[in-house]
mmCIF file of C-alpha atoms in Angstrom:
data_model
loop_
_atom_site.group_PDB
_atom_site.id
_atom_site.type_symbol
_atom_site.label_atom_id
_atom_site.label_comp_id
_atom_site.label_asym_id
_atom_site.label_seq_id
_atom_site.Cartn_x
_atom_site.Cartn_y
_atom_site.Cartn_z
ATOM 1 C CA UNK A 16 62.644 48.885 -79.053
ATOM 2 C CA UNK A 17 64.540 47.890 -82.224
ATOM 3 C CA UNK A 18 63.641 43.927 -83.571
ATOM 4 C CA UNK A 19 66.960 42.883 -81.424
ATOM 5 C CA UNK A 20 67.928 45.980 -79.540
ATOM 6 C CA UNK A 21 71.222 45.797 -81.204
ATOM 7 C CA UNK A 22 73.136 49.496 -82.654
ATOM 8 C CA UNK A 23 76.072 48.918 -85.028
ATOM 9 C CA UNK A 24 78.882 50.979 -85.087
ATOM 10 C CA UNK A 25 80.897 50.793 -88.293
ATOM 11 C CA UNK A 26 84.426 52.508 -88.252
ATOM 12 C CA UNK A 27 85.086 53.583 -91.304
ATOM 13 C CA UNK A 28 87.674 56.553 -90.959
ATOM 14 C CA UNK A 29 90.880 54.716 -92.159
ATOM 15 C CA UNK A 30 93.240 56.198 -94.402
ATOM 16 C CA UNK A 31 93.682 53.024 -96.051
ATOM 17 C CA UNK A 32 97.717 53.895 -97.253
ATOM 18 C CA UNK A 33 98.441 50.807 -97.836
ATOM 19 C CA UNK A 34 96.161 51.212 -101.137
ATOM 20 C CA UNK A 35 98.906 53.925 -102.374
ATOM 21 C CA UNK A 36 96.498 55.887 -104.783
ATOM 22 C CA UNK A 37 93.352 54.221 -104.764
ATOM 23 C CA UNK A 38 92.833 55.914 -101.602
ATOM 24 C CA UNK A 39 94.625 58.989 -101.614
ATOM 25 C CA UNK A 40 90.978 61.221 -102.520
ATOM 26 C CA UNK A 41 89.034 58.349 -101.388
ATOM 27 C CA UNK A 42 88.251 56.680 -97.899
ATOM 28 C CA UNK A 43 89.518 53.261 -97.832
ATOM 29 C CA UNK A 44 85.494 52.107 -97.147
ATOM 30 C CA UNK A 45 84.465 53.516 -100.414
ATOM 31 C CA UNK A 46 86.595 51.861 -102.991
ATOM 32 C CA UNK A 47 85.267 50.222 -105.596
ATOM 33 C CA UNK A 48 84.826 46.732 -105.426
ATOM 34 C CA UNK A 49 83.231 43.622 -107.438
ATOM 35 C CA UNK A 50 81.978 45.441 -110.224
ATOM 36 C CA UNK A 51 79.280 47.680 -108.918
ATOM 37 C CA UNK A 52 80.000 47.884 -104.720
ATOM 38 C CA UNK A 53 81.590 49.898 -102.505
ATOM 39 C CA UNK A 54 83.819 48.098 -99.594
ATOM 40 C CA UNK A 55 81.602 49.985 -97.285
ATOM 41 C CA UNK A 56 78.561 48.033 -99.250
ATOM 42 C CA UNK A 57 79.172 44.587 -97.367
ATOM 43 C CA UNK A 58 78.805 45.364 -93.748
ATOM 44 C CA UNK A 59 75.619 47.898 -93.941
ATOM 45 C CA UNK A 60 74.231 44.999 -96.205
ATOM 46 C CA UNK A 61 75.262 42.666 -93.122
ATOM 47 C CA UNK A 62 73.199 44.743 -90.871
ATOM 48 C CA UNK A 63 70.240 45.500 -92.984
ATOM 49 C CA UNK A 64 69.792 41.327 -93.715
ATOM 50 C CA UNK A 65 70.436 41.069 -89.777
ATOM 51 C CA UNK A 66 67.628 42.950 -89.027
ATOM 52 C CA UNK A 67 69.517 45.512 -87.120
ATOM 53 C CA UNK A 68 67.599 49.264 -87.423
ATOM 54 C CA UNK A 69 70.491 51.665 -86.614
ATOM 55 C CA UNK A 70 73.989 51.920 -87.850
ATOM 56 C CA UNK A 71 76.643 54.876 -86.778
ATOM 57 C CA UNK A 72 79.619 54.992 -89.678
ATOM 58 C CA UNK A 73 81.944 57.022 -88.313
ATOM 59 C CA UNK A 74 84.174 58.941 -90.356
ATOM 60 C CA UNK A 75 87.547 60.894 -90.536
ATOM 61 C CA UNK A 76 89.797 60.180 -93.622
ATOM 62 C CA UNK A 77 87.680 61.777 -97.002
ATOM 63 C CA UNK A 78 84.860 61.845 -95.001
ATOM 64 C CA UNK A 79 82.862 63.649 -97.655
ATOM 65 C CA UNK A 80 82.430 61.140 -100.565
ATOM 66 C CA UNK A 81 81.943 58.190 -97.779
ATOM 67 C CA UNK A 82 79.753 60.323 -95.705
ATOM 68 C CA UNK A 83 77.144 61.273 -98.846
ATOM 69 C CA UNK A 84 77.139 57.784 -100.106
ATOM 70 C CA UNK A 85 76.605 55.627 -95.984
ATOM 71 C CA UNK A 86 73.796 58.592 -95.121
ATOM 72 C CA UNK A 87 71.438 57.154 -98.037
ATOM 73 C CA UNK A 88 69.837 54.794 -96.167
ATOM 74 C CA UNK A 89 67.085 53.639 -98.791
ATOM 75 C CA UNK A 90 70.121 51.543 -100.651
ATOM 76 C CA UNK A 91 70.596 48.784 -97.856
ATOM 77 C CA UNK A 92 66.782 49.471 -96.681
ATOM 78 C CA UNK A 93 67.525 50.838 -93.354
ATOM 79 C CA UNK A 94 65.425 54.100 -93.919
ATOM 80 C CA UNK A 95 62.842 53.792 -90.959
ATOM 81 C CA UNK A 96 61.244 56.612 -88.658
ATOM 82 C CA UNK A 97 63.363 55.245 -85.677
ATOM 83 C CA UNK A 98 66.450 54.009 -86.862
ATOM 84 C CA UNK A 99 68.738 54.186 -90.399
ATOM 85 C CA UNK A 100 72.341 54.772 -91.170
ATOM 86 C CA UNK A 101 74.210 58.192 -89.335
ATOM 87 C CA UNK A 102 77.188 59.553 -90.547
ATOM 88 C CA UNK A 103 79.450 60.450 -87.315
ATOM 89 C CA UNK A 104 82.314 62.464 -87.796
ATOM 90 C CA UNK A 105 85.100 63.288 -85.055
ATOM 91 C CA UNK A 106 83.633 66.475 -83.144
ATOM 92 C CA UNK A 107 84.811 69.691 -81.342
ATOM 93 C CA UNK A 108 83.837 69.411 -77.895
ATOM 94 C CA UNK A 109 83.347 71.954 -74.814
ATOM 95 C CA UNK A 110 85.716 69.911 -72.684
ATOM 96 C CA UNK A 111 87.883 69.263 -75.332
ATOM 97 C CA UNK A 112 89.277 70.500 -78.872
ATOM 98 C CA UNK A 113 89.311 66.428 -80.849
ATOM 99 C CA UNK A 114 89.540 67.487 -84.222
ATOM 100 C CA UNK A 115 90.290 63.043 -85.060
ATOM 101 C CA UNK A 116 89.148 59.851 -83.502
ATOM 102 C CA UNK A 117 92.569 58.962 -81.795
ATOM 103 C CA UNK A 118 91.589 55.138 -81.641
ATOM 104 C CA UNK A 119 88.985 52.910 -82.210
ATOM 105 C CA UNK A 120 87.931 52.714 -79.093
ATOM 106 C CA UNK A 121 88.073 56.936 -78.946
ATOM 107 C CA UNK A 122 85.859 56.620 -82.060
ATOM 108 C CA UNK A 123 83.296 55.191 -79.702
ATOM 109 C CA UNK A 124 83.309 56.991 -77.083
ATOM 110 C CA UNK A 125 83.197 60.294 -79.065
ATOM 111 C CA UNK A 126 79.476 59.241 -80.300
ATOM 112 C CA UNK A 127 78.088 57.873 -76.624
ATOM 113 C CA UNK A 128 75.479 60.665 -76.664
ATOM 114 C CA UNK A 129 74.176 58.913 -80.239
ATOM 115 C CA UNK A 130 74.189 55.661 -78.388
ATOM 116 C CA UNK A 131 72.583 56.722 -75.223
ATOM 117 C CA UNK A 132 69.716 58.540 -77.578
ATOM 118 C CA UNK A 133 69.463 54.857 -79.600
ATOM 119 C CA UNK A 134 69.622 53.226 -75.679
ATOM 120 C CA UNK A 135 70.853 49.985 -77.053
ATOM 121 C CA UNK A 136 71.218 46.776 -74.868
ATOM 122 C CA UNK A 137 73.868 45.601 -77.443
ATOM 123 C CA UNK A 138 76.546 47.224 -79.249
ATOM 124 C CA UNK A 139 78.151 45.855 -82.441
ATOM 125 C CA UNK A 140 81.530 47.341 -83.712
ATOM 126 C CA UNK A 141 82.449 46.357 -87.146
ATOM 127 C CA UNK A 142 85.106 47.458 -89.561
ATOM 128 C CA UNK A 143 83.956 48.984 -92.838
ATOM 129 C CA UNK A 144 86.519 47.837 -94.821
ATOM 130 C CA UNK A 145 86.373 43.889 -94.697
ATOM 131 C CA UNK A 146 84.766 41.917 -97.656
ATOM 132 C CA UNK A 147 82.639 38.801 -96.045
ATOM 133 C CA UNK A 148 78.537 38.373 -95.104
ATOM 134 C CA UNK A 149 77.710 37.476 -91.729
ATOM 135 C CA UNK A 150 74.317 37.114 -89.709
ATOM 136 C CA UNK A 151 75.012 39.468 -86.761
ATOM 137 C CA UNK A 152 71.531 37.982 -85.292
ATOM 138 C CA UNK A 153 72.948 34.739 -84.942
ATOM 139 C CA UNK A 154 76.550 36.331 -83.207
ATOM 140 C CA UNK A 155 73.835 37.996 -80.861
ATOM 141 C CA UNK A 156 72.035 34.705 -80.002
ATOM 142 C CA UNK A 157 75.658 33.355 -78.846
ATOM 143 C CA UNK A 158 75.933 36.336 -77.236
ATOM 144 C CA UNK A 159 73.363 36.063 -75.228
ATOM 145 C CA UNK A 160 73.062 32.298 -74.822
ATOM 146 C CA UNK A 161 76.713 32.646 -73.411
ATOM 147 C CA UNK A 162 75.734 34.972 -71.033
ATOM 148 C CA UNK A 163 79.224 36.955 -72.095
ATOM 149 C CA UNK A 164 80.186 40.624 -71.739
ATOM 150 C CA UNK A 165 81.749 40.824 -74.820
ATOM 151 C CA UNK A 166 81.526 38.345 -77.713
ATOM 152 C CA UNK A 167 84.560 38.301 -80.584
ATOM 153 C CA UNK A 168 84.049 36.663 -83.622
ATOM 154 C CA UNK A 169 87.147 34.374 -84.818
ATOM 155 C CA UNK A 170 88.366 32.690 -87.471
ATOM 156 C CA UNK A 171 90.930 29.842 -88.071
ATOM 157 C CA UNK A 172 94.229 31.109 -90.143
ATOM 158 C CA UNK A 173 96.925 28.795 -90.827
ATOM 159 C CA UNK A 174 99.407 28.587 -87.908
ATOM 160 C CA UNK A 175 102.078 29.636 -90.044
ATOM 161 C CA UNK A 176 99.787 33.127 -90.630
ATOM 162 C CA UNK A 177 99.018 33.464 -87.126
ATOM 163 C CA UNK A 178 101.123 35.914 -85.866
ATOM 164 C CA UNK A 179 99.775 38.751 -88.314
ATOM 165 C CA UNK A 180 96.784 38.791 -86.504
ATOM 166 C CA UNK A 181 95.379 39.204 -82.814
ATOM 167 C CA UNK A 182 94.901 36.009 -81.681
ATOM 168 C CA UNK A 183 92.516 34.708 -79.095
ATOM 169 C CA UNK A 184 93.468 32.269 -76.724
ATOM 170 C CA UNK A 185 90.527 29.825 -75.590
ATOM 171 C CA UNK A 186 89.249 27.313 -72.905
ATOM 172 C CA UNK A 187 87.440 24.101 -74.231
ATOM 173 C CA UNK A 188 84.270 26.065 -74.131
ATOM 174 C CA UNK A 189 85.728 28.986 -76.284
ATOM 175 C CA UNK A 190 85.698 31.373 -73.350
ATOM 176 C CA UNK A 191 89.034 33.605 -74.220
ATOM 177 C CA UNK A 192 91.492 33.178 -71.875
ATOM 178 C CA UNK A 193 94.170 35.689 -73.408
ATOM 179 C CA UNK A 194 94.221 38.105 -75.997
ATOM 180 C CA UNK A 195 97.623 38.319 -78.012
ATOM 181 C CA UNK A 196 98.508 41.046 -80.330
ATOM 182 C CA UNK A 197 100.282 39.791 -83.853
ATOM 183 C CA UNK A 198 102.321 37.083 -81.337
ATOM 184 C CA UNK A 199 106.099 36.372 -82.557
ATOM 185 C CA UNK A 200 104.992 32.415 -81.142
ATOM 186 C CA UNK A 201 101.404 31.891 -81.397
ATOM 187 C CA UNK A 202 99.472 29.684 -79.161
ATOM 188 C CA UNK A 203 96.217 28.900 -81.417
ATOM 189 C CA UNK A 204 95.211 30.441 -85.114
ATOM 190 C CA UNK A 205 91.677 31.932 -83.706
ATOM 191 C CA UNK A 206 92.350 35.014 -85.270
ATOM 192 C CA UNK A 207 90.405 38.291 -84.266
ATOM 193 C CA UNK A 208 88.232 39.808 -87.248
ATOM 194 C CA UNK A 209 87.845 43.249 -85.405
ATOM 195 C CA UNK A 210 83.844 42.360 -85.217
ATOM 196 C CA UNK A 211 82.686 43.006 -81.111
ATOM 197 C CA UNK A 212 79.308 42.740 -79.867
ATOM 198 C CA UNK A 213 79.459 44.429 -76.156
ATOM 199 C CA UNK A 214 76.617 44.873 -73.844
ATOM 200 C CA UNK A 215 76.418 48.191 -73.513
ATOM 201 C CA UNK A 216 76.133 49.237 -70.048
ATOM 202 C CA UNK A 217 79.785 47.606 -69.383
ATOM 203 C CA UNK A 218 80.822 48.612 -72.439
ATOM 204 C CA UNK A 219 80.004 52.749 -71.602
ATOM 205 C CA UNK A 220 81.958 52.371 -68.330
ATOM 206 C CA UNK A 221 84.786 51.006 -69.905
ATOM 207 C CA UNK A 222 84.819 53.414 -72.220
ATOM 208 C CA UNK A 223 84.656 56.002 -69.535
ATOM 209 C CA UNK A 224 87.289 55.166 -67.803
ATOM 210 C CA UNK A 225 89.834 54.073 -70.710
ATOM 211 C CA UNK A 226 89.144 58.374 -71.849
ATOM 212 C CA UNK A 227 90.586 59.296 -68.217
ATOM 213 C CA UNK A 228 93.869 57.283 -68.722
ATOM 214 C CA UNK A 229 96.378 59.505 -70.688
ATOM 215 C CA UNK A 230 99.098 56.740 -71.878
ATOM 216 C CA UNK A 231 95.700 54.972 -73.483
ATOM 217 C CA UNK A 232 96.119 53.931 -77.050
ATOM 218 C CA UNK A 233 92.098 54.080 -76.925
ATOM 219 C CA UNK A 234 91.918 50.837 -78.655
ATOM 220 C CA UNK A 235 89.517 47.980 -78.498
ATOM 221 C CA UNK A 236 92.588 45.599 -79.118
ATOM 222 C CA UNK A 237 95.648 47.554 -77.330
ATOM 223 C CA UNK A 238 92.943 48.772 -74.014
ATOM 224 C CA UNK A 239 89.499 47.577 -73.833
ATOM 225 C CA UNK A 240 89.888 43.851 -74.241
ATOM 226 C CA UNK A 241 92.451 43.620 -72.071
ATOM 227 C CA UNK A 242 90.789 45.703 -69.579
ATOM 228 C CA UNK A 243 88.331 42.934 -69.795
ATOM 229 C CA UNK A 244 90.079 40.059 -68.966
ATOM 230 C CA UNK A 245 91.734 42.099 -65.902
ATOM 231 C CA UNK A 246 88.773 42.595 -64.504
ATOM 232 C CA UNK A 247 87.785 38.688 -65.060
ATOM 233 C CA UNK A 248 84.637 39.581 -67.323
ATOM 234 C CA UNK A 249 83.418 36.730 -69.639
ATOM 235 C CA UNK A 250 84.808 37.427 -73.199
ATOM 236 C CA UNK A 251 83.299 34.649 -75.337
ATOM 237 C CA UNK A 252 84.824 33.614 -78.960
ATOM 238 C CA UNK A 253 82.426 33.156 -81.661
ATOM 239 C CA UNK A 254 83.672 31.247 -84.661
ATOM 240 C CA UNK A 255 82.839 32.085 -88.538
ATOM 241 C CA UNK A 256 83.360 29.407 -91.225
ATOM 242 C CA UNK A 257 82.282 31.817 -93.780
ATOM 243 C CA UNK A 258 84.343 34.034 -96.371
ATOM 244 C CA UNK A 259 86.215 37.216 -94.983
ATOM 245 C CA UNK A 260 88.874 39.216 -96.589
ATOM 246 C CA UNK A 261 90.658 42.425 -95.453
ATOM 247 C CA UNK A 262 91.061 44.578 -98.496
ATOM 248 C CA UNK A 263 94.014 46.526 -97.379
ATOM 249 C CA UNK A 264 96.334 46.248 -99.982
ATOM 250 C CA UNK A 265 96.518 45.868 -103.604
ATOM 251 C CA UNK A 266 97.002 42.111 -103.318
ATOM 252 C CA UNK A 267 94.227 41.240 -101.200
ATOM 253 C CA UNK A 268 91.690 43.756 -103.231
ATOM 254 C CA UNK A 269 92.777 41.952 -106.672
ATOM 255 C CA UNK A 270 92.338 38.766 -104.448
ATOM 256 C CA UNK A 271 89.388 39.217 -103.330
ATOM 257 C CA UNK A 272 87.638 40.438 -106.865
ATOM 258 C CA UNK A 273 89.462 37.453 -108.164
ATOM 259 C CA UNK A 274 87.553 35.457 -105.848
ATOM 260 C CA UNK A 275 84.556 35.972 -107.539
ATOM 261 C CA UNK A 276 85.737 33.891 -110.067
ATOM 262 C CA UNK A 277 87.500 31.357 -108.505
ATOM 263 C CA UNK A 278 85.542 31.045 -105.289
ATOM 264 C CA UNK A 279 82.310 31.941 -106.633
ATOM 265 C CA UNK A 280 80.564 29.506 -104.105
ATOM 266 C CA UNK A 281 81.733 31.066 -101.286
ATOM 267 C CA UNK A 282 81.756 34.717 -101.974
ATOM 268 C CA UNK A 283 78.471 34.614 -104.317
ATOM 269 C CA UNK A 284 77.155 38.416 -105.088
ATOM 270 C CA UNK A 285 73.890 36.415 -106.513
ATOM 271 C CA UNK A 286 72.662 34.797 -103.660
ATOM 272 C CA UNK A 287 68.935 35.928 -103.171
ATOM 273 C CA UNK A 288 68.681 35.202 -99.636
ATOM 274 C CA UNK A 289 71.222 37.228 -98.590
ATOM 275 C CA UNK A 290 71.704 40.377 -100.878
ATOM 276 C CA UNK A 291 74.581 42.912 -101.376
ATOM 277 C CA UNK A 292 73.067 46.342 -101.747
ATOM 278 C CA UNK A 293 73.976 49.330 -103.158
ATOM 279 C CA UNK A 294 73.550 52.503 -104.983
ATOM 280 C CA UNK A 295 72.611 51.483 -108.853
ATOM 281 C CA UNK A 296 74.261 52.686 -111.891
ATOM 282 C CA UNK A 297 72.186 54.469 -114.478
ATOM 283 C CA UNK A 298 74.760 52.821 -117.245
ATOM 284 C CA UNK A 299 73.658 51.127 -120.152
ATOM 285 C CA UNK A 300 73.363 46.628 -119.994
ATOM 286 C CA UNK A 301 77.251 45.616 -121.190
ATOM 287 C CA UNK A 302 78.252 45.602 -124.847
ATOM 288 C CA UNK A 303 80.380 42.499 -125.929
ATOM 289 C CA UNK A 304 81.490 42.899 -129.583
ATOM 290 C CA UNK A 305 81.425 40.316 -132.257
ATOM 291 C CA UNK A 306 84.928 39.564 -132.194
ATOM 292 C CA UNK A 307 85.236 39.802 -128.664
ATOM 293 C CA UNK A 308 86.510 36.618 -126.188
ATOM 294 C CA UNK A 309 85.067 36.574 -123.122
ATOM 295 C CA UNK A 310 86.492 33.667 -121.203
ATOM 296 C CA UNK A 311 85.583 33.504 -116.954
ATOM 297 C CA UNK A 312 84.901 36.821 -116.635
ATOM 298 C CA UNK A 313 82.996 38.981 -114.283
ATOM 299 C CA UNK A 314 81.435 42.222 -116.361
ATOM 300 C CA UNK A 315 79.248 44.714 -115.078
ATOM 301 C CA UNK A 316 76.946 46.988 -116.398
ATOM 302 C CA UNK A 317 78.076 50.051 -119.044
ATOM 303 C CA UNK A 318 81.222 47.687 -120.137
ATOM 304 C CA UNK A 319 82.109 47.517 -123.871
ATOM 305 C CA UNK A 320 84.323 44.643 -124.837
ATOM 306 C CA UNK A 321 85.807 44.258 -128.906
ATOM 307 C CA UNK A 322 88.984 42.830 -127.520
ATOM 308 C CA UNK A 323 89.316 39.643 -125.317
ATOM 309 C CA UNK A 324 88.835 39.382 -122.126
ATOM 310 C CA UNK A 325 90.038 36.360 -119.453
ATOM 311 C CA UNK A 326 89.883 35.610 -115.943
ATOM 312 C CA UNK A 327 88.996 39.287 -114.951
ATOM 313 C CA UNK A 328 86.782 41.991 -113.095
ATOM 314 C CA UNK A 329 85.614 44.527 -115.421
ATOM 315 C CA UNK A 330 83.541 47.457 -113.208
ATOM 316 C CA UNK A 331 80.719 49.411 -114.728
ATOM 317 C CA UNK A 332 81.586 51.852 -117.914
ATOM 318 C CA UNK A 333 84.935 49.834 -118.664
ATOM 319 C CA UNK A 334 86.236 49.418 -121.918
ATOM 320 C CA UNK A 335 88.764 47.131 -124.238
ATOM 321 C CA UNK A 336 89.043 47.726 -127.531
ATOM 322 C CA UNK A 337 90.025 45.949 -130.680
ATOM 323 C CA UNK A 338 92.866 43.550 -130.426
ATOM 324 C CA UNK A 339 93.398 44.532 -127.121
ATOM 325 C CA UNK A 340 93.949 41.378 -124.325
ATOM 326 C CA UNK A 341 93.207 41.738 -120.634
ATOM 327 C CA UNK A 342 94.338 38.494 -118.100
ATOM 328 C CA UNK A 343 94.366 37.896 -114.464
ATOM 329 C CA UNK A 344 92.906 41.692 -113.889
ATOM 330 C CA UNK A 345 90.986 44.117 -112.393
ATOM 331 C CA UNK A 346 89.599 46.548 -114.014
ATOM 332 C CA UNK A 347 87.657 49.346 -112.291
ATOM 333 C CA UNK A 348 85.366 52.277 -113.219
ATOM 334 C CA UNK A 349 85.474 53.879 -116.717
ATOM 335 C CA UNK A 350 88.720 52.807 -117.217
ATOM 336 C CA UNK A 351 89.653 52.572 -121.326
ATOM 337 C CA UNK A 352 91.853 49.279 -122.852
ATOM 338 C CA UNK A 353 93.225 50.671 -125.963
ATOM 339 C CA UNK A 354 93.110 48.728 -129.252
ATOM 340 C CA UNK A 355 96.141 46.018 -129.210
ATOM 341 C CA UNK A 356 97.028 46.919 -125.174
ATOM 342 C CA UNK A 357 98.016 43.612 -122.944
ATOM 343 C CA UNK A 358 97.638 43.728 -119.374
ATOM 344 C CA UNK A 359 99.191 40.820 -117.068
ATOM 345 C CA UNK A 360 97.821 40.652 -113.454
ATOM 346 C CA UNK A 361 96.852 44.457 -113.116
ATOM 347 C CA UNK A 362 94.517 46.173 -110.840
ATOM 348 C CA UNK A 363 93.687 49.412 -113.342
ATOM 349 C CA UNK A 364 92.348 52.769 -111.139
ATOM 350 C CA UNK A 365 89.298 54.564 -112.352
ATOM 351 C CA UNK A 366 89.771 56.770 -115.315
ATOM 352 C CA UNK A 367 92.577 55.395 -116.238
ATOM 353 C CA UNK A 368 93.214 55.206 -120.226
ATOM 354 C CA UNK A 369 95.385 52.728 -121.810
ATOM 355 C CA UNK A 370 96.991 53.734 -124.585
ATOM 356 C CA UNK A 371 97.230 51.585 -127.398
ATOM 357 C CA UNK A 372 99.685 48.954 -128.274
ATOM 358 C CA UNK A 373 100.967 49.114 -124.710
ATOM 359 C CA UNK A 374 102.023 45.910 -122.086
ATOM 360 C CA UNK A 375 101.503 45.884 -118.686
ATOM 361 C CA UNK A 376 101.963 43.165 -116.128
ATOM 362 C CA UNK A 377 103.954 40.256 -116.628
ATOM 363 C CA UNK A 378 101.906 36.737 -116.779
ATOM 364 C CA UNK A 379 103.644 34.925 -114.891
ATOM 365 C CA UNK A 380 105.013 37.515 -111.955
ATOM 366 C CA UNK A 381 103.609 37.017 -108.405
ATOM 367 C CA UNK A 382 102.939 40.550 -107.778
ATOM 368 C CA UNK A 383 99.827 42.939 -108.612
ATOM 369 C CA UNK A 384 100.568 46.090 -110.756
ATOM 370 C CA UNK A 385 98.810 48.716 -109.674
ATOM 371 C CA UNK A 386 98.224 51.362 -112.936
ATOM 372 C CA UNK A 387 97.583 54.872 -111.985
ATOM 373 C CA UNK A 388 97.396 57.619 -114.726
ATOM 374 C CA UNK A 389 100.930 57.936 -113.291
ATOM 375 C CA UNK A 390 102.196 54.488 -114.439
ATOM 376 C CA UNK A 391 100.484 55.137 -117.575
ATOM 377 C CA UNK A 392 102.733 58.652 -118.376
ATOM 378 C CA UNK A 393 105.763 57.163 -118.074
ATOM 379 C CA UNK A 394 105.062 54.110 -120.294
ATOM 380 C CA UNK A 395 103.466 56.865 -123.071
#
């Protein structure tokens, strides 16, 4: 029996297209983030510091990369005789030729026979591509305590935000009531954060029965939930106070590195009692010139500043050169500032080179510029 008899599921087989070319080789769970991470980092952290033994990612977009990098288990600790992390991809099937997970809740049901081998009590479906740290063990406890079928953890959005999100409707007791998906007129701002524990006997029927139905979206939101409250189960709401970000677009990802910086307290990568893990870089310890200007910066390991740097993310093997000015950005893998370059509020992809002299950004715009090696051509 694992320490809390608890398997986590981690979908991680988005194509992430909101994240134009960031993602386009690259599952949206394996981007770069903060430096050092991988998205995909955060969660199987979650789950190694939550004592829970056995994780399933399951995979579809660019599953190779992802697949490689979740299935080394000795990074997040999680490399035991009876549990670790598996790498599920969509299979072929006698009774049926699935070449893709058509829905999350498909994604699921394709990898029962793992789950009935791992005979969980509890199941816990997360998202792999959400930024945040969160004791599952304590979700469990509340779980159980409630005495719920399914438990949701929720967060408070501003009302005005409210009807981007599924929202969960609640008694005084935070039993949900009613489930709405991104509602034109919201009733409350306890948004969803796709993170489910189920007990898993219900849990397999339901997912049984949602397979048979052929207009099924196969989706925890869109089918199971409601098929939940139908049936007059106990859905309970469990609410987080803690940071959580969705890194689906360009915005949010710069926001969220950003954060680092300016919300340091909340979203702190240093924290001993609750580590980040991941897969260490063999670089070299970070270079800063001695005409460099560093001002509130976050630099990782392999960097090489001579220019100045403020209020930016540099990730590992990232350089600026001499002269060269970098504010408001993000900067990812081996990417090279060229001596006298300015960038304004840029997230920079990996590899990208900056040629010398050039501007990018504009300090005072509200929007992100992505540069590709695209962007960079046609400002050569």
């Amino acid at each position: 029996m694992k320490k809390n008899n608890m398997v986590a599921m981690i979908l991680a087989g988005g194509r992430g297209s909101r994240l134009f070319d960031l993602t386009k080789t690259v599952a949206k769970p394996a981007v770069h983030f903060g430096g050092k991470y991988r998205i995909i980092d955060f969660p199987l952290s979650n789950c190694a510091n939550s004592n829970i033994e056995t994780v399933g990612v399951l995979l579809q977009y660019e599953s190779v990369l992802l697949g490689s990098y979740a299935s080394n288990s000795q990074i997040w600790g999680l490399d035991m005789n009876d549990g670790g992390v598996f790498s599920l991809s969509p299979r072929e099937k006698d009774e049926a030729n699935l070449s893709v997970y058509k829905g999350t809740a498909d994604a699921i049901t394709q990898n029962i026979d793992f789950l009935d081998n791992a005979e969980p009590e509890y199941v816990l479906i997360l998202s792999g591509d959400h930024i945040y740290k969160m004791d599952y063990d304590k979700m469990l406890k509340a779980h159980i305590e409630a005495g719920a079928d399914a438990t949701i953890a929720v967060m408070e959005v501003p009302m005005k935000e409210a009807s981007r999100f599924g929202i969960m409707n609640c008694d005084k007791n935070d039993v949900i009531v009613e489930f709405e998906e991104k509602p034109k007129q919201p009733k409350s701002n306890l948004a969803s954060m796709g993170i489910y524990i189920f007990s898993y006997k219900t849990l397999r029927q339901y997912l049984k029965e949602d397979d048979k139905k052929a207009d099924s979206n196969h989706d925890f939101g869109k089918d199971i939930i409601p098929a939940y409250l139908n049936a007059g189960l106990k859905l309970q709401a469990y609410r987080f106070k803690g940071y959580w970000k969705d890194v689906g677009t360009i915005d949010s990802l710069w926001e969220a590195n950003m954060d680092l910086l300016d919300h340091s307290e909340d979203l702190n990568l240093n924290d001993p009692s609750w580590k980040i893990y991941t897969k260490d870089t063999l670089s070299s310890p970070q270079l800063i010139g001695p005409n460099a200007v560093v001002d509130d910066a976050y630099i990782t390991q392999g960097c090489k500043v001579d220019g100045e740097v403020h209020h930016s993310v540099l990730f590992t093997d990232s350089v600026v050169g001499e002269g060269a000015k970098v504010y408001d950005s993000v900067i990812m893998n081996n990417v090279k500032v060229g001596k006298g370059a300015k960038l304004y509020r840029c997230l920079v992809a990996e590899d990208v080179k900056i040629p010398e002299g050039v501007t990018l950004g504009k300090k005072d715009s509200k929007e992100i510029l992505l540069v590709t090696k695209k962007v960079v051509n046609e400002v050569k």
